[in-house]
Structure formats: structure tokens, C-alpha cells
Short mmCIF file of C-alpha atoms in Angstrom, two decimals:
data_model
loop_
_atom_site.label_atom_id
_atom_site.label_comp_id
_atom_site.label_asym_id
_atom_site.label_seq_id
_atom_site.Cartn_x
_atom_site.Cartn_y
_atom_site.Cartn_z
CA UNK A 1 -261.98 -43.43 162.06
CA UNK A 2 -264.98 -42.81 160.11
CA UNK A 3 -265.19 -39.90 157.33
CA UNK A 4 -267.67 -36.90 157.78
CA UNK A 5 -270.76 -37.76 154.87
CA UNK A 6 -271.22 -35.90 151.79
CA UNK A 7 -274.59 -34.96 150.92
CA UNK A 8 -275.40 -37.53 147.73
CA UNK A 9 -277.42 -34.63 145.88
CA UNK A 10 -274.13 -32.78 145.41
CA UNK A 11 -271.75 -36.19 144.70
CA UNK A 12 -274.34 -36.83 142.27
CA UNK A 13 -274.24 -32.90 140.49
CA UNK A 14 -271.87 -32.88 137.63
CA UNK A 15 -268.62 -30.66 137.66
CA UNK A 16 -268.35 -26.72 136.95
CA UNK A 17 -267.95 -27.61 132.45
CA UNK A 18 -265.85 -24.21 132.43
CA UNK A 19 -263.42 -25.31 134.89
CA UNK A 20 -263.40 -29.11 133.31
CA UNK A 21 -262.75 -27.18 129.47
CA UNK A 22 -259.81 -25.01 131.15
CA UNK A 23 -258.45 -28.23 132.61
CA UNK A 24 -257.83 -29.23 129.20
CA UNK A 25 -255.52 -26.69 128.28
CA UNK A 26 -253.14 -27.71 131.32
CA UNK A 27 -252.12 -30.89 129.48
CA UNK A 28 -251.87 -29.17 125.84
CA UNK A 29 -248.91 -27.30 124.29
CA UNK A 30 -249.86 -24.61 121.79
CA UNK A 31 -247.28 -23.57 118.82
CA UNK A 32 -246.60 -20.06 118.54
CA UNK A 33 -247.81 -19.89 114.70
CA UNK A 34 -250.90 -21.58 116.30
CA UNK A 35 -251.98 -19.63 119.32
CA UNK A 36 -255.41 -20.71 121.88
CA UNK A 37 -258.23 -19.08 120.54
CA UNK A 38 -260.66 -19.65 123.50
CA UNK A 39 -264.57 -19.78 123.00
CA UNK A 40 -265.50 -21.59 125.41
CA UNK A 41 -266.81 -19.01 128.15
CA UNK A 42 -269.39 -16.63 127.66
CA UNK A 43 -268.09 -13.70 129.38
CA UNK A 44 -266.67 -10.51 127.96
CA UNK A 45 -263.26 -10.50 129.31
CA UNK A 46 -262.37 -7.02 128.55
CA UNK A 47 -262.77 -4.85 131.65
CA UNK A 48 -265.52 -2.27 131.92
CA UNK A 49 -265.50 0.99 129.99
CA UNK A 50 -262.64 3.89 131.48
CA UNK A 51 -265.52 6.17 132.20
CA UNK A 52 -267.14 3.30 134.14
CA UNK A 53 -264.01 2.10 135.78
CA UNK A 54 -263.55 5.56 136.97
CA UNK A 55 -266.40 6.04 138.74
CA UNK A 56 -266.33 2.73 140.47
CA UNK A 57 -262.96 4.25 141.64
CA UNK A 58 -264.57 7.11 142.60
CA UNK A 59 -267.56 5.50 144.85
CA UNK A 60 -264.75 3.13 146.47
CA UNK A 61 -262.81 6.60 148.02
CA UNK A 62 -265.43 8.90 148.78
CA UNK A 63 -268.56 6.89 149.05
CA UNK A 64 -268.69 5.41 152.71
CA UNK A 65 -271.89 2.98 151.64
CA UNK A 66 -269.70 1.44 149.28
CA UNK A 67 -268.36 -0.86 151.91
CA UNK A 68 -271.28 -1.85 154.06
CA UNK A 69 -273.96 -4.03 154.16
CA UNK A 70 -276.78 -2.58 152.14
CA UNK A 71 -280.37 -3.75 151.93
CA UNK A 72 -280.89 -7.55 151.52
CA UNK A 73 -283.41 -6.75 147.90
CA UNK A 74 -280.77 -4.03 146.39
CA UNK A 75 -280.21 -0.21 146.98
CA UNK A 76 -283.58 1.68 146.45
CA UNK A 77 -281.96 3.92 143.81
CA UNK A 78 -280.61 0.58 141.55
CA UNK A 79 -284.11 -0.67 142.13
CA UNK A 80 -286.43 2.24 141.14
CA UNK A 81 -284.43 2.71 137.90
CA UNK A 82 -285.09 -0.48 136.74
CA UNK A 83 -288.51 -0.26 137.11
CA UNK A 84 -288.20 2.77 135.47
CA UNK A 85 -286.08 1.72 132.60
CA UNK A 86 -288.10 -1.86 132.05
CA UNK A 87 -291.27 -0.23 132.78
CA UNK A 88 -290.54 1.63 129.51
CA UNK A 89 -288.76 -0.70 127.39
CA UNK A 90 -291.67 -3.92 128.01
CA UNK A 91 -294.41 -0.97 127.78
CA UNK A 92 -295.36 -2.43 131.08
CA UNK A 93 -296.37 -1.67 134.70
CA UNK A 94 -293.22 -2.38 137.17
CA UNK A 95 -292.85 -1.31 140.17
CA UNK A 96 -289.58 -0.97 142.36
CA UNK A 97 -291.37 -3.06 144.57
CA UNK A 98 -290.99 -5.79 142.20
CA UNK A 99 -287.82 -6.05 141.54
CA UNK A 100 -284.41 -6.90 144.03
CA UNK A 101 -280.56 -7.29 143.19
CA UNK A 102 -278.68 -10.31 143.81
CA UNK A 103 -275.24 -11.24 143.64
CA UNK A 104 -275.21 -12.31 139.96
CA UNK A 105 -278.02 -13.79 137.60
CA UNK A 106 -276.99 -17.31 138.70
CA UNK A 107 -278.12 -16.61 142.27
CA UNK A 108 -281.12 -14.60 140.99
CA UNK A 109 -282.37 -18.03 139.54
CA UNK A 110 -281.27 -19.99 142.43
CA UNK A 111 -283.36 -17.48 144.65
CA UNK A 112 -286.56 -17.78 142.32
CA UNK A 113 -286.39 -21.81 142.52
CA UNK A 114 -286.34 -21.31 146.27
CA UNK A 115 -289.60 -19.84 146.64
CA UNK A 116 -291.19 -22.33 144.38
CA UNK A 117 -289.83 -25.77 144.15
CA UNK A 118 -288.30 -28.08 147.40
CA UNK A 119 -286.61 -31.44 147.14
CA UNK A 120 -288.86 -33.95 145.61
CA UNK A 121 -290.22 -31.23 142.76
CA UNK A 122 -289.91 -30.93 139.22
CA UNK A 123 -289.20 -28.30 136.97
CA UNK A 124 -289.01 -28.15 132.95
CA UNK A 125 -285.67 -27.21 131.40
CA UNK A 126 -285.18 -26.82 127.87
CA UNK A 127 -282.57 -29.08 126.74
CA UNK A 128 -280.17 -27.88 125.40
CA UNK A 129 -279.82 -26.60 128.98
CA UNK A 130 -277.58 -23.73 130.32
CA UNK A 131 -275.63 -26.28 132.71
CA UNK A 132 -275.34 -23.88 135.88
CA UNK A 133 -279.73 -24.20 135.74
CA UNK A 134 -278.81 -28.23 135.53
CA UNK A 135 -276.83 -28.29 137.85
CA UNK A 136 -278.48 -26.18 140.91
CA UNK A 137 -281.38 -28.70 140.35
CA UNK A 138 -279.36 -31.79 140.59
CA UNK A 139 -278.04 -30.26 143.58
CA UNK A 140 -281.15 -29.21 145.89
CA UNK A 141 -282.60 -32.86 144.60
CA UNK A 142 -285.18 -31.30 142.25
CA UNK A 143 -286.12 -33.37 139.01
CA UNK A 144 -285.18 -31.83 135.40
CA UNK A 145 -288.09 -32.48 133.19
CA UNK A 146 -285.93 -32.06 129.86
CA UNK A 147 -288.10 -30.73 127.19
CA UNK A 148 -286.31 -31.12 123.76
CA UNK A 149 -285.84 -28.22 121.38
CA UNK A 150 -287.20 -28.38 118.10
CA UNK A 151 -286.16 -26.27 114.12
CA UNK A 152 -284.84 -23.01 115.08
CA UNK A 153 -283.89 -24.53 118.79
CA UNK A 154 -287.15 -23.30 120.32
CA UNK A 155 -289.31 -25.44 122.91
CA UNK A 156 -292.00 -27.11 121.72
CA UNK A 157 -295.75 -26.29 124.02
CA UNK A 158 -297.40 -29.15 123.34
CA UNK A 159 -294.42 -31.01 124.60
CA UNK A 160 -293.98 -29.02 127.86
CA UNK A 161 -297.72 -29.55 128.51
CA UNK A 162 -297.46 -33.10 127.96
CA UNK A 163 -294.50 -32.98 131.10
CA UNK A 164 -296.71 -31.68 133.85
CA UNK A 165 -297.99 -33.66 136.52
CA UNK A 166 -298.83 -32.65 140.10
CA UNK A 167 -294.66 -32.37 140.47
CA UNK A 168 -293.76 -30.00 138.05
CA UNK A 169 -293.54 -26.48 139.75
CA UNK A 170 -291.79 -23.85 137.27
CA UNK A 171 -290.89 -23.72 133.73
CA UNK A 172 -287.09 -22.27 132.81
CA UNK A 173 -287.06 -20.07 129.25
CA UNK A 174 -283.48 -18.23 128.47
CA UNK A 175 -283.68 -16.19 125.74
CA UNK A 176 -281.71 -15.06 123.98
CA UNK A 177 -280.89 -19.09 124.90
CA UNK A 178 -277.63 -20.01 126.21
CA UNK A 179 -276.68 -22.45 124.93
CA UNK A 180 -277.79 -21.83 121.24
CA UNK A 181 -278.57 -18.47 120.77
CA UNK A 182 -282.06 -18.76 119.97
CA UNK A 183 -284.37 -15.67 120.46
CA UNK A 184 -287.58 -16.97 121.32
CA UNK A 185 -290.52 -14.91 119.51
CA UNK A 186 -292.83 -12.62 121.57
CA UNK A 187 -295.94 -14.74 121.05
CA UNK A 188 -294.05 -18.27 121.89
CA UNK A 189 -293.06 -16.46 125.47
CA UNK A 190 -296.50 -15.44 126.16
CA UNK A 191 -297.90 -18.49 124.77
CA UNK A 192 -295.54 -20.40 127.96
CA UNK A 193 -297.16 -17.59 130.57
CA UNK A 194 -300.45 -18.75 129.68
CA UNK A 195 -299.57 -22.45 129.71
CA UNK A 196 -297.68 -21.65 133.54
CA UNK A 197 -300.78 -19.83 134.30
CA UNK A 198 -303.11 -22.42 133.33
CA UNK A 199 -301.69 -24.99 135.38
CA UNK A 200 -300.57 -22.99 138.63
CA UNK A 201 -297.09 -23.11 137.42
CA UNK A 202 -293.82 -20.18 138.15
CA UNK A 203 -292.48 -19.15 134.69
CA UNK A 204 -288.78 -18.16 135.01
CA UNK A 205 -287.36 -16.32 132.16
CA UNK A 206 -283.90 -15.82 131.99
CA UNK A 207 -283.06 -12.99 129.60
CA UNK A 208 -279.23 -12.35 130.81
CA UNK A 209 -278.35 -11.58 126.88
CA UNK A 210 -281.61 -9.96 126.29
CA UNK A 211 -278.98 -6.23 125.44
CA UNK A 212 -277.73 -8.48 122.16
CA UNK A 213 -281.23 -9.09 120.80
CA UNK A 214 -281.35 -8.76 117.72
CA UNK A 215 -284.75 -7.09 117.47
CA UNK A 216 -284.54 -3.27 118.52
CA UNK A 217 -288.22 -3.66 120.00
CA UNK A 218 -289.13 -5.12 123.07
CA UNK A 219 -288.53 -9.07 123.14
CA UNK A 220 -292.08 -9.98 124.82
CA UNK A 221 -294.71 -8.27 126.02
CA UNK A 222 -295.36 -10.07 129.79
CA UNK A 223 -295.21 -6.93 131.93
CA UNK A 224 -298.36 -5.18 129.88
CA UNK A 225 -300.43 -8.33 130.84
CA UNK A 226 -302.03 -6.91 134.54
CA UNK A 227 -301.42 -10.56 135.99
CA UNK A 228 -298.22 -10.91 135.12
CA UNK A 229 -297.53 -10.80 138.76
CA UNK A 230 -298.54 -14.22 139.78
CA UNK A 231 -296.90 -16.07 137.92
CA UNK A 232 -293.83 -14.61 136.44
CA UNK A 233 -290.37 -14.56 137.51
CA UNK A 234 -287.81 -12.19 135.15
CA UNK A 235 -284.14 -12.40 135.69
CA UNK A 236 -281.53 -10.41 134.46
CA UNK A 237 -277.55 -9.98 134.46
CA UNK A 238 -275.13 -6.68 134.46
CA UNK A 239 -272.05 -8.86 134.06
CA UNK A 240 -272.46 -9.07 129.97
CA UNK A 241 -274.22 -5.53 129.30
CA UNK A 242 -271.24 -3.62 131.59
CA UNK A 243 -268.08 -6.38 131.86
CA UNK A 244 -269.04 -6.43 135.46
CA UNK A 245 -268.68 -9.94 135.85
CA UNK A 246 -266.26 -9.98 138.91
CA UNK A 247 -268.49 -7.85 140.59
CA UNK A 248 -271.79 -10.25 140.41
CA UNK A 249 -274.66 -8.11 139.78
CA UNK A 250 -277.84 -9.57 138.79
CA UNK A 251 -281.65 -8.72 139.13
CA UNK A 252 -284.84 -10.60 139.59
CA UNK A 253 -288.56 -9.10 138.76
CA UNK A 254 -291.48 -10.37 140.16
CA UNK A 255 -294.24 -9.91 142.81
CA UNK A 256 -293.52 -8.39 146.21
CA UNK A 257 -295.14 -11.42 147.56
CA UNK A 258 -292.44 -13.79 146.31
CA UNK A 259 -289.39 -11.25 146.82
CA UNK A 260 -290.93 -11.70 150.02
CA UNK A 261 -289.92 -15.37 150.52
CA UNK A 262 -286.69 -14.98 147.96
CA UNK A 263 -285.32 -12.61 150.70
CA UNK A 264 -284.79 -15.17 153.25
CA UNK A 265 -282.66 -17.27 150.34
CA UNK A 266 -280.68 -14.23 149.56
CA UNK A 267 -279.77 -12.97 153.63
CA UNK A 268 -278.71 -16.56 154.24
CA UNK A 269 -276.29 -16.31 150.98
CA UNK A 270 -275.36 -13.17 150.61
CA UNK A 271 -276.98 -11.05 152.95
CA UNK A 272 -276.87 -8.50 149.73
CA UNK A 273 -275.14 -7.93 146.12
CA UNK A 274 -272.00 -5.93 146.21
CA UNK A 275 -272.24 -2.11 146.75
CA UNK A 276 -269.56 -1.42 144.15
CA UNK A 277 -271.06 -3.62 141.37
CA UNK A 278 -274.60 -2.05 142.48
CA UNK A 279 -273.26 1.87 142.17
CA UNK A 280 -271.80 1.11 138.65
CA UNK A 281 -275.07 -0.89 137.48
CA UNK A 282 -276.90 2.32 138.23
CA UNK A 283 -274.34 4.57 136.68
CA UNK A 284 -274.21 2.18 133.63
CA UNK A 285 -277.93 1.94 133.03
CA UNK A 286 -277.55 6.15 133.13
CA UNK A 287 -274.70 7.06 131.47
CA UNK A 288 -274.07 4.46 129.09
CA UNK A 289 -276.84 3.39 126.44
CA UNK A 290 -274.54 4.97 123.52
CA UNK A 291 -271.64 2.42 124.74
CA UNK A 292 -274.28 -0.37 125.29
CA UNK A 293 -275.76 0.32 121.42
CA UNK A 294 -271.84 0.03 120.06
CA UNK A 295 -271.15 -3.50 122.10
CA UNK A 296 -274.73 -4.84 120.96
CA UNK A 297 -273.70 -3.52 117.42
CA UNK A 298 -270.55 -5.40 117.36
CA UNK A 299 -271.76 -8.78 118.31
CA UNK A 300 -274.28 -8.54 115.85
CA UNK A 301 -271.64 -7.92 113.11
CA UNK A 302 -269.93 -11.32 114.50
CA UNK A 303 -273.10 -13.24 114.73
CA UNK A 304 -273.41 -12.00 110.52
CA UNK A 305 -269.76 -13.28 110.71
CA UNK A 306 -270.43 -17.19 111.71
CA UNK A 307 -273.41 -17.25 109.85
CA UNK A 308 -271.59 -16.80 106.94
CA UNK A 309 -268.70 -18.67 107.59
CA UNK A 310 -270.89 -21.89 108.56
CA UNK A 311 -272.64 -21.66 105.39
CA UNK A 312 -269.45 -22.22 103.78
CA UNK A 313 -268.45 -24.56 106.51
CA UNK A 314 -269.10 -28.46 104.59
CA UNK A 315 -271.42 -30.89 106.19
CA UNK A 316 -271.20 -28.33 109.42
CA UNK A 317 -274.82 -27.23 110.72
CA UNK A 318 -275.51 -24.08 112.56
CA UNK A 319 -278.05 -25.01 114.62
CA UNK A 320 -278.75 -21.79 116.65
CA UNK A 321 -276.60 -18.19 116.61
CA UNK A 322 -277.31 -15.07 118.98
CA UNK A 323 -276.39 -12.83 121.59
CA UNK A 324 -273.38 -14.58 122.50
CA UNK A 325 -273.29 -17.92 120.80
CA UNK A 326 -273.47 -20.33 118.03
CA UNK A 327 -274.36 -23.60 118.60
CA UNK A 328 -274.05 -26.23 115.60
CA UNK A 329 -273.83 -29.57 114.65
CA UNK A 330 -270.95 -31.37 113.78
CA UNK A 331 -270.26 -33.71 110.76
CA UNK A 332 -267.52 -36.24 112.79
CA UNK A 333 -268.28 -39.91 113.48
CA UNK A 334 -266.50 -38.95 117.09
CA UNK A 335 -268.50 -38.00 120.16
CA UNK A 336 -268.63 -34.35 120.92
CA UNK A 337 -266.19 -34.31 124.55
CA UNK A 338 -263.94 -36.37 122.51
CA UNK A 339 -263.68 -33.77 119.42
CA UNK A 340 -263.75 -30.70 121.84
CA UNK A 341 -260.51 -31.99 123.42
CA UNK A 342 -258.87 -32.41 120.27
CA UNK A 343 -259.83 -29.56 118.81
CA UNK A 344 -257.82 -28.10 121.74
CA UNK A 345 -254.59 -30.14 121.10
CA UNK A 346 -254.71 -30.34 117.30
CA UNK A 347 -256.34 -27.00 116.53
CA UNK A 348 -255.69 -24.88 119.73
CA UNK A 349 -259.13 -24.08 119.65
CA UNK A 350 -261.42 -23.96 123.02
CA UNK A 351 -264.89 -24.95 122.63
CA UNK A 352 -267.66 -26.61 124.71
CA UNK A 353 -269.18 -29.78 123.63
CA UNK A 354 -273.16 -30.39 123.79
CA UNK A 355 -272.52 -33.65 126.17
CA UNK A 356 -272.36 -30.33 128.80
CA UNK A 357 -275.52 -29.24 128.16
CA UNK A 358 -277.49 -32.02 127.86
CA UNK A 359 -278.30 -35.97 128.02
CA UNK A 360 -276.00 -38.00 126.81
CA UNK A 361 -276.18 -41.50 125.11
CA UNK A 362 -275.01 -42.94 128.72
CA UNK A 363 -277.94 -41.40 130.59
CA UNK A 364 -280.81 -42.14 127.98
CA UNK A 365 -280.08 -39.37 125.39
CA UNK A 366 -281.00 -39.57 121.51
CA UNK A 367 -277.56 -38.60 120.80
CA UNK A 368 -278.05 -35.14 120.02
CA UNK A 369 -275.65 -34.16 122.56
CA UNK A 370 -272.64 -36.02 121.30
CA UNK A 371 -272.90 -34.47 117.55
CA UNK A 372 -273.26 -30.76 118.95
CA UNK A 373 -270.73 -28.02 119.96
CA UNK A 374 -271.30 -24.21 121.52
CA UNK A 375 -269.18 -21.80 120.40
CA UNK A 376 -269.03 -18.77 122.44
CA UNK A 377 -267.79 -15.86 120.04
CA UNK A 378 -267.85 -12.50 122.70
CA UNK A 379 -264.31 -12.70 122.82
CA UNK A 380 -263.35 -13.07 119.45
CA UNK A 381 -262.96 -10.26 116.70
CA UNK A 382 -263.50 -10.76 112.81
CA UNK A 383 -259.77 -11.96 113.03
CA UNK A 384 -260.85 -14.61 115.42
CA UNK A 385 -263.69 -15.76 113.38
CA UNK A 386 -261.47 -15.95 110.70
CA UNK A 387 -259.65 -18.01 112.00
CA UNK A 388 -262.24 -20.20 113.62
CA UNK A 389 -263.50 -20.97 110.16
CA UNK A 390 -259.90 -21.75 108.94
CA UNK A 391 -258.76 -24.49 111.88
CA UNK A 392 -262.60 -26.22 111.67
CA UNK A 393 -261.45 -26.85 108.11
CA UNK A 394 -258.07 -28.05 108.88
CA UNK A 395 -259.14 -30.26 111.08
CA UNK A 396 -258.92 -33.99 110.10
CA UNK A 397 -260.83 -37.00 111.99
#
């Protein structure tokens, strides 16, 4: 008997890091004097506001739409608001023939690599990477072009230039960056649009935590640029701004031309984004900027928080903190998937080590990766911090 084959792109594509982090937790006790603090995921896990929650209630009972197929790009209402709302935000021209839903950010990004780059292609990731980006690459057999972050964790151009060949298809920006919370300024994004644009090249920007900017104004200034059109893909998540991350609501902005081609990726997937996560995306983006402004408010106030408490924090480096995240270097003589895992058992504390989100020593890395940590702080309160700040110290080597 003879076993059915696996396809070697996806024996070769790491493991899901979240689900590897929580497996670490099955083997560990934790005292009750010492309870898990987990910052390892960054997703609210608070569910959405009550008035929220009671209109997705409401569109469930007396909505009949609510649980049928809709339209493969996104309800026309979701979609005309957004242009609306971004139109006015970026001071730019957008359409809602620009923009579709999908089932979650992830598959918003997986869409715009479909229309663009095919087995055999190249794209340039920042590294350090967000892993999910990593790993849909490794798995449709699509080279990473790693393009190493420099002070402040932002990409370097000259660098990025010096990666493109007759391969390289798209360029991948997330800002504000998981994983390091770096908010990449205005002139740095355009200055990657032009580069894209001057070689024939898709630039995907990935602004999922773009409501936690720390800047009230508008963090670039693509859509005023009349091209931006050709070669500009935006993406965008509801799952941080609204705690709708069980519902998997995401968007994607770019020319009809390419939505075009996308849609053929998404009706094989999904055939279209849930109804229920698309009504309260709408409703959200209505009703609830007040809300929004307190959420955004409070993770600035915990971003102040770890800044602090790292400068305080000996031989510890914070590398990059915003939107959700701090990402910093570590003073231990002990690689970082080794010290994550015993932070867990000797600290109860869940973090994710930089050997997830990038190369390591094993695969030709500098070593960056095994002296770096991301802390994910949504779900922690001053408390929390507090007592982030107070186990790092305890800990011994």
C-alpha cells in the first residue's frame, strides 16, 4: 500500500507559531500566586462592544441577507463607506470600485499575492516578518527576499532595490509593523511606491493596526497620488478596530482591474466574507468612532507603559513599540525559543520569540532572531505591565 503524496511546498512551510506557543502551556503548571499572563497573540480577546453585539443580534433575527451568500467583492453598502471614510481620512480619491471584503486581512493578502506573483516568483518581506506573510509564501512556492530592518526597525530602500531582479514581483510593508511596532513615516511609504513603480513592481501595504497609530493625521499620503492605482495594493483588518476577530472581516483597496483577477482567488475560497461580520463592520465604522478613539487611547497609554518600564529594564533593549507590540532585545546568552519556553515555566509568562519571525542561525541568519522577543501587550492592563516588568526581572539564566 502506498500513501497519498503531500505537496512538498506545504511539508516544507513552518507550523502555525500561535498554536506551537499555546502548546507550551500544555506541559507547564502555573502557581496560583503566579498566574499565565499571556502576550503572545495579538488579538483583543474581549468581545465586541454591547451596543455592537446587539446589533449583530439584531441583523441575525430579522435580517434574511444575513445568512446567504452575498457578493463575492463585499456588500455594496460596506464597500461605498469605505471609500467614503478612506477617501477622507488619506485626502485621496477612492472609489467603491476599488475596494472588496474578504474573509479576514490574512486572506486579503493571500488574494493580492494571487494576482501578482505564481510559483517560481519572488517577493520582498521585511524581516522581522509577520510569520502568516512567511508562511503563505513558503507555501504557494514563492521566494522571500528578506530585507533586514535597520535603527528604529524600518526597511532600508537602498537595500530593497539592491533585491530586485527580473523575479521579484511585490514588495510587503506592515505598518504599524507586526512584529515590532514600527510606524513607518509618510515619506519612507511613498518613497517604496515610487521604488515599486519604478521597477513594475505591486506594493502591498498592510496597515491592519493602522486605528493605534500614534499620529492623529493620516499615516501616508498614496491615495492623493492619481496613479496610485497601478501599483498599489492596501489591506486592512476589522478584527482589532471592532474585536471581530471570529467573524473574519478584512478589506483590500486597489484597482478594479486587479479586484478583477483577486475575485476568482476569493469565489474559490470563500465565495464571500461573512454577512454578520460585514453588517457590524458597517455599523462599527458608523456608530462607533467615540469607542474606537477610547481603545486607540488606551493602547497608547500601555505603549507609554513598556516604554518606560524597558528603560528601567537592565541590559534589555526595546527595539520597536506600537499599535499592538513591543519587540526588544534580550540580554541572555540563551537562544530566544529556548528563553520563551522558560519564561513560560519559570515566569508563567507567554511570549513569542524572534526565531518565529525570522532567519535563524540554522538557516543562514546573523543571529538577530535568537536574541529578540515580541511582546504582544493588547491584552494586558497597567496591572499586567506591571507585572511583566516585575517577572523579566526575576528571571534568572
Amino acid at each position: 500500500m502506498t500513501q497519498a503524496p503531500y505537496s512538498p511546498n506545504i511539508r516544507a512551510t513552518f507550523a502555525p507559531p500561535v498554536m506551537e506557543a499555546r502548546r507550551w502551556l500544555s506541559a507547564a503548571t502555573f502557581p496560583a500566586d503566579r498566574p499565565l499572563l499571556n502576550l503572545s497573540q495579538a488579538a483583543p480577546i474581549d468581545p465586541p462592544p454591547q451596543l455592537l453585539r446587539d446589533e449583530m443580534a439584531r441583523a441575525i433575527i430579522e435580517e434574511a441577507d444575513s445568512h446567504i451568500y452575498g457578493p463575492v467583492l463585499g456588500n455594496p453598502a460596506l464597500r461605498e463607506e469605505i471609500a467614503k471614510q478612506w477617501s477622507t481620512a488619506y485626502a485621496g480619491d477612492i472609489q467603491s470600485k476599488d475596494v472588496a471584503i474578504t474573509a479576514g486581512c490574512n486572506q486579503a493578502f493571500c488574494a493580492a499575492l494571487a494576482t501578482a506573483a505564481a510559483p517560481g516568483d519572488a517577493v520582498i518581506l521585511p524581516v522581522p516578518w509577520y510569520f502568516n506573510h512567511k508562511m503563505w509564501l513558503d507555501t504557494n512556492g514563492i521566494e522571500t527576499r528578506a530585507l533586514r530592518c535597520g535603527p528604529g526597525m524600518l526597511p532600508d530602500l537602498d537595500q530593497a532595490e539592491a533585491l530586485i531582479d527580473a523575479r521579484v514581483k511585490a514588495i510587503v510593508l506592515v505598518t504599524p509593523n507586526n512584529p515590532t511596532g514600527a510606524e513607518y513615516p509618510p515619506e519612507l511609504i511613498r518613497d517604496f511606491l515610487t521604488l515599486a513603480r519604478r521597477h513594475g513592481l505591486l506594493l502591498i501595504l498592510d496597515e491592519t493596526y493602522r486605528d493605534f497609530h500614534s499620529s492623529p493625521s493620516a499615516p501616508n499620503h498614496l491615495f492623493a497620488d492619481p496613479m496610485w492605482r497601478e501599483n498599489l495594493v492596501h489591506l486592512y483588518s476589522f478584527s482589532k478596530v471592532f474585536r471581530l476577530t471570529g467573524h473574519r472581516i478584512g478589506a483590500m483597496i486597489t484597482s478594479p482591474e486587479r479586484l478583477a483577477e483577486a475575485e476568482k482567488f476569493l469565489d474559490s475560497i470563500a465565495i464571500c466574507a461573512p454577512q454578520i461580520g460585514q453588517k457590524a463592520a458597517l455599523f462599527g465604522l458608523k456608530h462607533l468612532k467615540e469607542w474606537v478613539a477610547g481603545e486607540r487611547a488606551e493602547i497608547l497609554h500601555r505603549r507609554a507603559l513598556l516604554e518606560s518600564g524597558f528603560s528601567g529594564l537592565n541590559d534589555w533593549q526595546l527595539l520597536g513599540c506600537g499599535a499592538y507590540f513591543a519587540y526588544v532585545r534580550h540580554p541572555f546568552d540563551i537562544p530566544s525559543d529556548h528563553l520563551a519556553q522558560r519564561l513560560v515555566t519559570e515566569q508563567s509568562l507567554l511570549t513569542l520569540p524572534g526565531t518565529m519571525f525570522g532567519v535563524t542561525k540554522a538557516k543562514g541568519g546573523d543571529g538577530s532572531a535568537e536574541q529578540q522577543l515580541r511582546i504582544a501587550f493588547a491584552n494586558a492592563d497597567a496591572n499586567g505591565l506591571s507585572t511583566l516588568f516585575e517577572r523579566l526581572r526575576a528571571f534568572r539564566p
